[in-house]
Coordinates of C-alpha atoms and ligand atoms in Angstrom, one line a residue:
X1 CA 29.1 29.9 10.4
X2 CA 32.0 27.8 11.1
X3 CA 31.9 24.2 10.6
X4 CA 34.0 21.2 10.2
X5 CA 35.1 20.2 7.0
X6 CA 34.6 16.2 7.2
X7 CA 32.2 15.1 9.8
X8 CA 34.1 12.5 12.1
X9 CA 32.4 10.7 14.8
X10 CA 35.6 9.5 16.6
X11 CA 34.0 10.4 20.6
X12 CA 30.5 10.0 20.3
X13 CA 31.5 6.5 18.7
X14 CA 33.5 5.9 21.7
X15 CA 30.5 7.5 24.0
X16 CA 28.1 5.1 22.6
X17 CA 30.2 2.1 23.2
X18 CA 30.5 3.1 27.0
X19 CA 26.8 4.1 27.0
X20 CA 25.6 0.6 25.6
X21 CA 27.5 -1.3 28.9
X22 CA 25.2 0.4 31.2
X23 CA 22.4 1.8 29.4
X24 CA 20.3 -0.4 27.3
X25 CA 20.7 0.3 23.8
X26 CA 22.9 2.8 24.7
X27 CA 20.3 5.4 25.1
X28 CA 17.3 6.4 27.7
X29 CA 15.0 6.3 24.8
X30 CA 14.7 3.7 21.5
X31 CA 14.5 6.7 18.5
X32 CA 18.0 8.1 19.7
X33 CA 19.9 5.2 19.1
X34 CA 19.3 5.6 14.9
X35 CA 17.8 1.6 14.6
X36 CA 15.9 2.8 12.0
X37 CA 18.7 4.8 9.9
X38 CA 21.5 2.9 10.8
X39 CA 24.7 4.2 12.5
X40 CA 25.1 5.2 15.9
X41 CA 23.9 8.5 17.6
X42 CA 25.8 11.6 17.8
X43 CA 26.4 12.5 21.4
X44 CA 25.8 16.1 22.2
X45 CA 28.2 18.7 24.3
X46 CA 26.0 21.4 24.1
X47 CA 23.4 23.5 21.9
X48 CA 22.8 27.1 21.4
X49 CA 20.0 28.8 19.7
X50 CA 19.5 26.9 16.6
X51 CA 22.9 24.8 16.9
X52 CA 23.7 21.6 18.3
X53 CA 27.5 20.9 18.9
X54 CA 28.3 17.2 19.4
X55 CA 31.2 15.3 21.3
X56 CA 33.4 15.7 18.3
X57 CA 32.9 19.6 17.6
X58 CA 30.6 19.0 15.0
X59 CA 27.8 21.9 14.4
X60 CA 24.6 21.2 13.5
X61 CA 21.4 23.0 12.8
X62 CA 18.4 21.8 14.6
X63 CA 15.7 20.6 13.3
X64 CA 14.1 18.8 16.2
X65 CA 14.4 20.9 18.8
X66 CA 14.3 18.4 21.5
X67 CA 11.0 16.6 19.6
X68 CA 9.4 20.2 19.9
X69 CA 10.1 21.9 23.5
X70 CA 12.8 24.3 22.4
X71 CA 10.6 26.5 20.4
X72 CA 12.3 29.2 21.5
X73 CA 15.8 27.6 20.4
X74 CA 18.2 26.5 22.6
X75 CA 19.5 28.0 26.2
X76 CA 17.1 30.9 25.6
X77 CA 18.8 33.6 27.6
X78 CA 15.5 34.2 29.6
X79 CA 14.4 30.7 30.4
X80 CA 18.2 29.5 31.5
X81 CA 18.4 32.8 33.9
X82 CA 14.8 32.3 35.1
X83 CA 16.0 28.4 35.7
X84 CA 19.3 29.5 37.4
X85 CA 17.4 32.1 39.9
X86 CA 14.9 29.2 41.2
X87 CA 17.7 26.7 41.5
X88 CA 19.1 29.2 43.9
X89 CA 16.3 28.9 46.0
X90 CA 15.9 25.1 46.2
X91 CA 14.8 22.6 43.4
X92 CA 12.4 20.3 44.9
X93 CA 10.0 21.1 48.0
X94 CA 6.8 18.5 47.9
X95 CA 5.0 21.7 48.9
X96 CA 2.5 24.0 46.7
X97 CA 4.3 26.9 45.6
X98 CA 3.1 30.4 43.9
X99 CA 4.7 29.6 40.5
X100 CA 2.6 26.4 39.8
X101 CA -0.7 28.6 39.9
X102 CA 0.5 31.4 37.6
X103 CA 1.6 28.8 35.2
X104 CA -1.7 27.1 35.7
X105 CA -3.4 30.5 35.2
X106 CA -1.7 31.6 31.8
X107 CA -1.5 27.9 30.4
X108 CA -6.0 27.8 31.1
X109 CA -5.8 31.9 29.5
X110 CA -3.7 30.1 26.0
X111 CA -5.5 26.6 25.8
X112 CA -9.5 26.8 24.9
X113 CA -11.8 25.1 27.1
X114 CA -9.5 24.4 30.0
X115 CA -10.8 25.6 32.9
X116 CA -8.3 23.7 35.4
X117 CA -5.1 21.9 34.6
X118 CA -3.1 19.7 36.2
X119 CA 0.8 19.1 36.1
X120 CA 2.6 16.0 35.8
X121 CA 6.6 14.7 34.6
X122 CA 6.0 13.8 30.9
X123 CA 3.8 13.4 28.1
X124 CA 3.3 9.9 29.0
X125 CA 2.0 10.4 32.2
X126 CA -0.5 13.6 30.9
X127 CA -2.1 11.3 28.3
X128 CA -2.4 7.9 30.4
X129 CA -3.9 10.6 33.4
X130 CA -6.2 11.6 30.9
X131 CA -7.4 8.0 29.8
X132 CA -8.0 7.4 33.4
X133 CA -10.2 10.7 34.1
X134 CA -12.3 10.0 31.2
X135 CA -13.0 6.3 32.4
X136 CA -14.1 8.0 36.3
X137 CA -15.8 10.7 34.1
X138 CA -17.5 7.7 32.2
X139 CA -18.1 5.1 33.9
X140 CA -17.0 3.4 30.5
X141 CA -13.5 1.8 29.7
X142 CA -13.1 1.6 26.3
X143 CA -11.3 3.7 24.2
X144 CA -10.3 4.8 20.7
X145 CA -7.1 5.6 19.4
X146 CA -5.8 5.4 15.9
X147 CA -3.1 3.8 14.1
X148 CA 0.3 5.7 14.0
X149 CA -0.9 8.3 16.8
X150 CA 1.6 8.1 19.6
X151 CA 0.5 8.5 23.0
X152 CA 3.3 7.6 25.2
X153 CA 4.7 4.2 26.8
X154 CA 1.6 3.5 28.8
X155 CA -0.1 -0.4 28.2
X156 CA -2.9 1.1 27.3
X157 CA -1.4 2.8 24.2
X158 CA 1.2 0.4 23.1
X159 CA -1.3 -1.3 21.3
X160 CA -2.0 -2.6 17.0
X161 CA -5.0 -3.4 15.3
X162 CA -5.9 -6.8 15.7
X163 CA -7.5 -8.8 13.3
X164 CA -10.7 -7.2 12.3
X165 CA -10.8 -3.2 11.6
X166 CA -13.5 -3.0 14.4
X167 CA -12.8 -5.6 17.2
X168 CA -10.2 -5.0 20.0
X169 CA -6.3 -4.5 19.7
X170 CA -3.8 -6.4 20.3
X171 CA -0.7 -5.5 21.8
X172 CA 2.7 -4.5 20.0
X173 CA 5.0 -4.9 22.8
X174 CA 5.6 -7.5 25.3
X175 CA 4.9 -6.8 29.1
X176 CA 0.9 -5.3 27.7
X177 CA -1.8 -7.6 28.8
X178 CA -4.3 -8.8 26.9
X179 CA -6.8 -7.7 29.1
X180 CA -5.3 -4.2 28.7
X181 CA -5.5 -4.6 25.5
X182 CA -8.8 -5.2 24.7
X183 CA -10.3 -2.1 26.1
X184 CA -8.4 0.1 22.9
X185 CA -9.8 0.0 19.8
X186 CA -7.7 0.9 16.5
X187 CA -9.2 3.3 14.2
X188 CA -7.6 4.5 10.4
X189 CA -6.6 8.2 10.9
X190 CA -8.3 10.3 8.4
X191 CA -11.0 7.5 8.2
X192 CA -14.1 9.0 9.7
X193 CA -16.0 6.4 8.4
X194 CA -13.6 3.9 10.3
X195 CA -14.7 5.5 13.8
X196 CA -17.9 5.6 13.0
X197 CA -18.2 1.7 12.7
X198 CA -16.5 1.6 15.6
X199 CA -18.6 3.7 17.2
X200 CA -21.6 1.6 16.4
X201 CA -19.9 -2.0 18.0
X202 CA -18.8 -0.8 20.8
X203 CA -22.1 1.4 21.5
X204 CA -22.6 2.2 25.6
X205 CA -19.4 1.1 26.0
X206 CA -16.7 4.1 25.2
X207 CA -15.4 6.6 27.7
X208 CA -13.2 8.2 25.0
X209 CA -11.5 9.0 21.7
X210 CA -7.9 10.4 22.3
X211 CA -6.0 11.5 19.0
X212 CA -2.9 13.8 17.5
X213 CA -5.6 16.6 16.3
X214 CA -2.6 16.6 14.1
X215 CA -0.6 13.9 13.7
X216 CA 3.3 14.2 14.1
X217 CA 4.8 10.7 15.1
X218 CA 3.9 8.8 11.3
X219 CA 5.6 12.1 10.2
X220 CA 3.3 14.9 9.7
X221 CA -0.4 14.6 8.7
X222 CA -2.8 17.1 9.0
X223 CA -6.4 16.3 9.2
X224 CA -9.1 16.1 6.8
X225 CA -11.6 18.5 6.3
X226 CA -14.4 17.1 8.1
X227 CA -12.6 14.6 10.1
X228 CA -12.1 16.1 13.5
X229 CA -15.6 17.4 13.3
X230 CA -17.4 14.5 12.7
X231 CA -15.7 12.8 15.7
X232 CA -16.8 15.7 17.9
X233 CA -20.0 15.0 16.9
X234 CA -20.1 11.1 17.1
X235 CA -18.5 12.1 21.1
X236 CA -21.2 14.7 21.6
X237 CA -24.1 12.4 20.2
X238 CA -23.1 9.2 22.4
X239 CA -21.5 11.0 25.3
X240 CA -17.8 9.8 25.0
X241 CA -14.9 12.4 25.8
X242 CA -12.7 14.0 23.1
X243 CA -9.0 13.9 24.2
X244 CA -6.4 16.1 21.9
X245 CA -3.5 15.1 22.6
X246 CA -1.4 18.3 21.8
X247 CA 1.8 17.0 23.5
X248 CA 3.6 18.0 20.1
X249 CA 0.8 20.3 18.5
X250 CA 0.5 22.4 21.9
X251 CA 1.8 25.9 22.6
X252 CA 3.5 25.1 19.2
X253 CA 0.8 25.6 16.4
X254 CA -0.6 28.7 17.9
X255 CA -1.0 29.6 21.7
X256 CA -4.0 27.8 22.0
X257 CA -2.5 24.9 20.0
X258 CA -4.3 22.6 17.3
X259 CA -7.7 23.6 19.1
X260 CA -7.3 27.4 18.5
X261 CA -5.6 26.5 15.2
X262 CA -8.9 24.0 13.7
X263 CA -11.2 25.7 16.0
X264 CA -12.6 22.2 17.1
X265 CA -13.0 21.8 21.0
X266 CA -11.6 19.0 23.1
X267 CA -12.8 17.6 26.2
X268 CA -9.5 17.1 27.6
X269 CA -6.5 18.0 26.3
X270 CA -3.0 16.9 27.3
X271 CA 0.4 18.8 27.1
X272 CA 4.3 18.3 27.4
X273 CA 7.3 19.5 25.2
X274 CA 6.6 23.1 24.9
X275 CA 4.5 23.8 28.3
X276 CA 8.2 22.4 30.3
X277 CA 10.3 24.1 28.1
X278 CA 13.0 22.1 27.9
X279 CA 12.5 20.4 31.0
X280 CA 10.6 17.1 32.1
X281 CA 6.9 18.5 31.9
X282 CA 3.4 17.3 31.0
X283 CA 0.2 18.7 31.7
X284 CA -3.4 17.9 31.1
X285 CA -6.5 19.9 31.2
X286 CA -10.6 20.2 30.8
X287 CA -13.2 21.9 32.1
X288 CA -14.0 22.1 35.8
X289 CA -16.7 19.7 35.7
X290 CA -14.7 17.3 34.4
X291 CA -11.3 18.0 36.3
X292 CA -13.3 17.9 39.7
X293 CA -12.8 14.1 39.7
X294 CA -9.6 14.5 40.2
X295 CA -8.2 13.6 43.5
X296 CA -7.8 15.3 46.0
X297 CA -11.6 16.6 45.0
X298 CA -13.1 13.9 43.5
X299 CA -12.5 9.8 43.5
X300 CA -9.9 9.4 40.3
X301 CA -6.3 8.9 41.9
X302 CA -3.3 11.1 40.4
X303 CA -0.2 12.0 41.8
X304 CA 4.0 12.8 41.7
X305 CA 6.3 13.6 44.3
X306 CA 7.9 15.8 41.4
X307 CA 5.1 17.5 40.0
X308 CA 4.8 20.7 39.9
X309 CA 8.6 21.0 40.5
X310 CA 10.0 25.0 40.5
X311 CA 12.6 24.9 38.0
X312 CA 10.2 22.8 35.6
X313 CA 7.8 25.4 36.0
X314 CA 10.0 28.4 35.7
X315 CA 11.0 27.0 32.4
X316 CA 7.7 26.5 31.4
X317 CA 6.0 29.6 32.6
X318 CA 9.3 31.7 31.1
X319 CA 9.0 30.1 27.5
X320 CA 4.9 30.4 27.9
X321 CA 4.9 33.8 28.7
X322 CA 7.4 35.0 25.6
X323 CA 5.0 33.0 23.3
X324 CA 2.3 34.6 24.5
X325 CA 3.5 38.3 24.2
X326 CA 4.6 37.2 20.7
X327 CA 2.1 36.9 18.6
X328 CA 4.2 37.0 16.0
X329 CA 6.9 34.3 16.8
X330 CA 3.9 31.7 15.3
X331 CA 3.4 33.3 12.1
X332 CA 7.5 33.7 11.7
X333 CA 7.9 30.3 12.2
X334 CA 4.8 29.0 9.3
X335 CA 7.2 31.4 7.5
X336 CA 10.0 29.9 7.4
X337 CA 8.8 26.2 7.3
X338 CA 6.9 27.2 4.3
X339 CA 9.9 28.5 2.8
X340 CA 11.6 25.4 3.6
X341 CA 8.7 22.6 1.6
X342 CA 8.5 25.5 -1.1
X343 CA 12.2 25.3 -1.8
X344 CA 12.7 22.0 -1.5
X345 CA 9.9 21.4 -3.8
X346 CA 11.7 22.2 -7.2
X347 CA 14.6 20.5 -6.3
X348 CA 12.7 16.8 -5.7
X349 CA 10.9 17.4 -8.8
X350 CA 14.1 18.0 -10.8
X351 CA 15.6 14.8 -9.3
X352 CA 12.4 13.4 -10.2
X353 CA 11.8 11.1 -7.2
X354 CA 8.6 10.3 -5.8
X355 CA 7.6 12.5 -2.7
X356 CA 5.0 14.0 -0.2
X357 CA 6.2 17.1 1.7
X358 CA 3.6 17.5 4.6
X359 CA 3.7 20.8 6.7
X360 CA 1.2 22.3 9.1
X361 CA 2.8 25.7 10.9
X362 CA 6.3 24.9 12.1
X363 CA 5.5 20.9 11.7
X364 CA 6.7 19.1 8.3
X365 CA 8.1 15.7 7.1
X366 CA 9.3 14.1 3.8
X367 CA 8.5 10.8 3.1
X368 CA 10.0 9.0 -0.4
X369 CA 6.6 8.1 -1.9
X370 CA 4.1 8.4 -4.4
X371 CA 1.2 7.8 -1.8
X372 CA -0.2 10.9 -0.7
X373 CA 0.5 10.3 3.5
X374 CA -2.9 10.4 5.1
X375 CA -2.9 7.9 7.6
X376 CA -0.5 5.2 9.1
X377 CA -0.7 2.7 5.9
X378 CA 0.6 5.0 3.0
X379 CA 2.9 6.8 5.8
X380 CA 4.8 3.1 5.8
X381 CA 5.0 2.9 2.1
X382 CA 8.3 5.7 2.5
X383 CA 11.5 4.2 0.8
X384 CA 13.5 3.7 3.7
X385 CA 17.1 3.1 2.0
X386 CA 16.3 6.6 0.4
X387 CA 15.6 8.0 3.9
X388 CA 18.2 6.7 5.5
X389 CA 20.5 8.0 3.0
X390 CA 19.4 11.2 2.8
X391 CA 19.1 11.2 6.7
X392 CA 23.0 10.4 6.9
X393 CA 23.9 12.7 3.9
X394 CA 22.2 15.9 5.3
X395 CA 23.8 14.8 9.1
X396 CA 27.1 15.2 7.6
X397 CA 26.8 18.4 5.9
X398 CA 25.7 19.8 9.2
X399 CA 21.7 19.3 9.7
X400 CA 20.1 17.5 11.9
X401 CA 17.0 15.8 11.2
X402 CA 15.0 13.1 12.8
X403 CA 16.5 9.6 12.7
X404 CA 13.3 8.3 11.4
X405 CA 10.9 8.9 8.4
X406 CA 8.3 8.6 10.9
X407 CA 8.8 11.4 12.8
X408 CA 8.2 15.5 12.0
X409 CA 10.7 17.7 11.7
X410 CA 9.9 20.7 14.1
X411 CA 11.5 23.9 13.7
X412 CA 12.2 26.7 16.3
X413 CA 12.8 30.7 16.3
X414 CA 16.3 30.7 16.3
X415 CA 17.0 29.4 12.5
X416 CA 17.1 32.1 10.2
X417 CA 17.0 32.4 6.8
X418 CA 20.5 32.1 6.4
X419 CA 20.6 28.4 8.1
X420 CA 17.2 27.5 6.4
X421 CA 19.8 28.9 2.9
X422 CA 22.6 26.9 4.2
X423 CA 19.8 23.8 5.3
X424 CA 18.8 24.0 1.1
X425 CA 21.9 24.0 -0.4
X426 CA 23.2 20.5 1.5
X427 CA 20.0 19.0 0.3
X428 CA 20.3 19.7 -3.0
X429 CA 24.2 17.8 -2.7
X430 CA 22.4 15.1 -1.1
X431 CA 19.8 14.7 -3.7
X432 CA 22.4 14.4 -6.2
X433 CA 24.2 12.2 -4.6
X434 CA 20.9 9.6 -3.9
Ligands
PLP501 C1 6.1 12.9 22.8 C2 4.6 12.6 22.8 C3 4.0 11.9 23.9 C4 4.8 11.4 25.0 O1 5.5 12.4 25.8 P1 6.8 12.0 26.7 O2 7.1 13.2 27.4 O3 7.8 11.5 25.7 O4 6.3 10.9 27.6 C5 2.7 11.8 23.9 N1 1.9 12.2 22.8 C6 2.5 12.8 21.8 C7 1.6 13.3 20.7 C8 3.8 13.0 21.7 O5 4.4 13.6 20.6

């Protein structure tokens, strides 16, 4: 593998600069600019399989795959031809087309208990459909969601505990009303006790609890025995929907995602990252009953000029269809990520450091800490100077992580043992030098 010697940053420095006149912050979205790590972000030329290359011919190996769509690594050979024979025949038509329904069939075949799906641009937009679907569903407007869950930019979502553990939110960023944000109600992940409460205040009035079934944007925590199950059976007792988000856990964990994976069933679940492939997709489904609100059939009003768009779906339907005739690709990838947290193990405990390595399949993060990370609190209690310098130490010996202790690594099928080798041996440098 041929790398650089030193790592310099001389273009992507000079990118950045020019990015930051006309962009703000330099970058279409906050975690890219490195705020939390310190620096200033890599700019990148192009990426293959498991490699990035950035503006200064740096090579690194990826370990975020575009926050999870590129499963399959980068510029798959099948996807990109699939993509370059439908841009041939037009890219945007505002008119149904055959491809939308067969990825609509094979995505209801892999996900349990969705009967109908619709398709939308982005995460964002699945999960703030879905909020809306549950209140028609309802007739209720409150809803649950839980500390250090990530659900998109929506108001709705952009909320923080407010004062008491079982009153109303409040919001954490400016532009979200107050009004919005008392209809969202913080819970503790991992805390079943915590929803319960909730449950009990805000009886009658809850049209749903949306969560991570696992939880990828604190890091990585998987969820308790017992958790998810007693929450399907709080919704089931007082009627209130269960939304998984599996916008990161979908397609990725196993073909029917986190539901197939725990075996818990949702009442909606919403999609992106995987299901598009590399391109702008989200997606969110139920069962009929519940999707026949949906406009044009029912009352509840969802739309996009770009929805459904070909090339988005031919990237999607290509990289569904491989994972679903590859049964195998899931169990290759919990492989390898195992390998990874099992041989980084030994080398944290002979640095002697404080640690948690959390991994579910082809999910994992490290956080600096002697707090087992459960939930959002002991997720904050990570040393940040030892992250960040770890983060910058492993970016110049080639590997690139996420700029943030709060976010999960997520490996795809084009790292092989060698990089995973290659991914160990700068780590143990950069442990030595901490
Ligand atoms: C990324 C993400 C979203 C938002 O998706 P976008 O496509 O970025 O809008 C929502 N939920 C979860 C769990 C995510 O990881």
């Amino acid at each position: 593998m041929k790398r650089n010697d030193t790592y310099t940053y001389a273009r992507s420095s000079k990118l950045f600069s020019a990015a930051k006149k006309v962009i703000p912050g330099g970058v279409n979205s906050p975690v890219r600019a490195f705020k939390s790590v310190g620096g200033e972000p890599i700019f990148i030329e192009k990426a293959e399989g498991a490699y990035l290359f950035d503006a200064d011919a740096n090579q690194y190996i990826d370990f975020i795959a575009s926050w999870g769509p590129m499963i399959l690594g980068h510029a798959h050979e099948e996807v990109v031809n699939a993509l370059m024979s439908s841009a041939r025949k037009g890219t945007s038509f505002g008119i149904p087309t055959a491809l939308e329904t067969k990825i609509a069939e094979l995505a209801c075949k892999m996900a349990p208990n969705v009967d109908q799906i619709r398709f939308v641009n982005s995460g964002t937009e699945a999960c703030m459909s879905a909020i809306r679907l549950a209140r028609g569903f309802t007739g209720k407007d409150k809803i649950i969601k839980f500390s250090g869950c990530y659900h998109g930019h929506s108001d709705s979502f952009l909320i923080e505990a407010g004062s008491g553990a079982v009153t109303f939110g409040s919001p954490n960023s400016p532009g979200v009303t107050q009004g919005t944000a008392k209809d969202t109600l913080l819970a503790r992940y991992n805390d079943l006790n915590n929803v319960e409460e909730i449950f009990k205040a805000n009886a009658g009035e809850l049209a749903a609890v949306i969560i991570e079934p696992v939880a990828g944007n604190m890091g990585c925590i998987p969820p308790v025995k017992g958790f998810l199950e007693g929450i399907r059976q709080l919704c089931d007792e007082h009627g209130v929907l269960f939304i998984f988000d599996e916008v990161m856990t979908g397609f990725r964990l196993a073909p029917g995602g986190a539901q197939e994976l725990l075996d818990i069933r949702a009442d909606i679940v919403t999609y992106g990252k995987v299901i598009g492939g590399g391109l702008p997709v989200g997606a969110f489904g139920a069962r009929k009953e519940i999707m026949s609100h949906l406009a044009p059939e029912g009352p509840v009003y969802q739309a996009g000029t770009l929805s459904g768009n070909p090339l988005a779906m031919s990237a999607g339907y290509t990289t569904l269809s491989i994972l679903n005739e590859s049964p195998d690709l899931y169990q290759r990838l919990n492989q390898k990520t195992t390998y990874l947290k099992d041989q980084m193990k030994p080398l944290l405990d002979e640095k002697g450091i404080p640690y948690q390595l959390n991994q579910l399949g082809s999910m994992m993060s490290l956080h600096f800490t002697e707090h087992p990370v459960t939930d959002f609190e002991s997720s904050s209690t990570g040393n940040n100077a030892f992250f960040n310098a770890y983060f910058h130490g492993m970016l110049e010996r080639g590997i690139y992580l996420p700029p943030s202790a709060f976010e999960s690594y997520f490996l795809n099928d084009a790292i092989s043992y060698k990089d995973l080798d290659f991914t160990l041996d700068a780590f143990q440098q950069v442990l030595k030098a901490l």
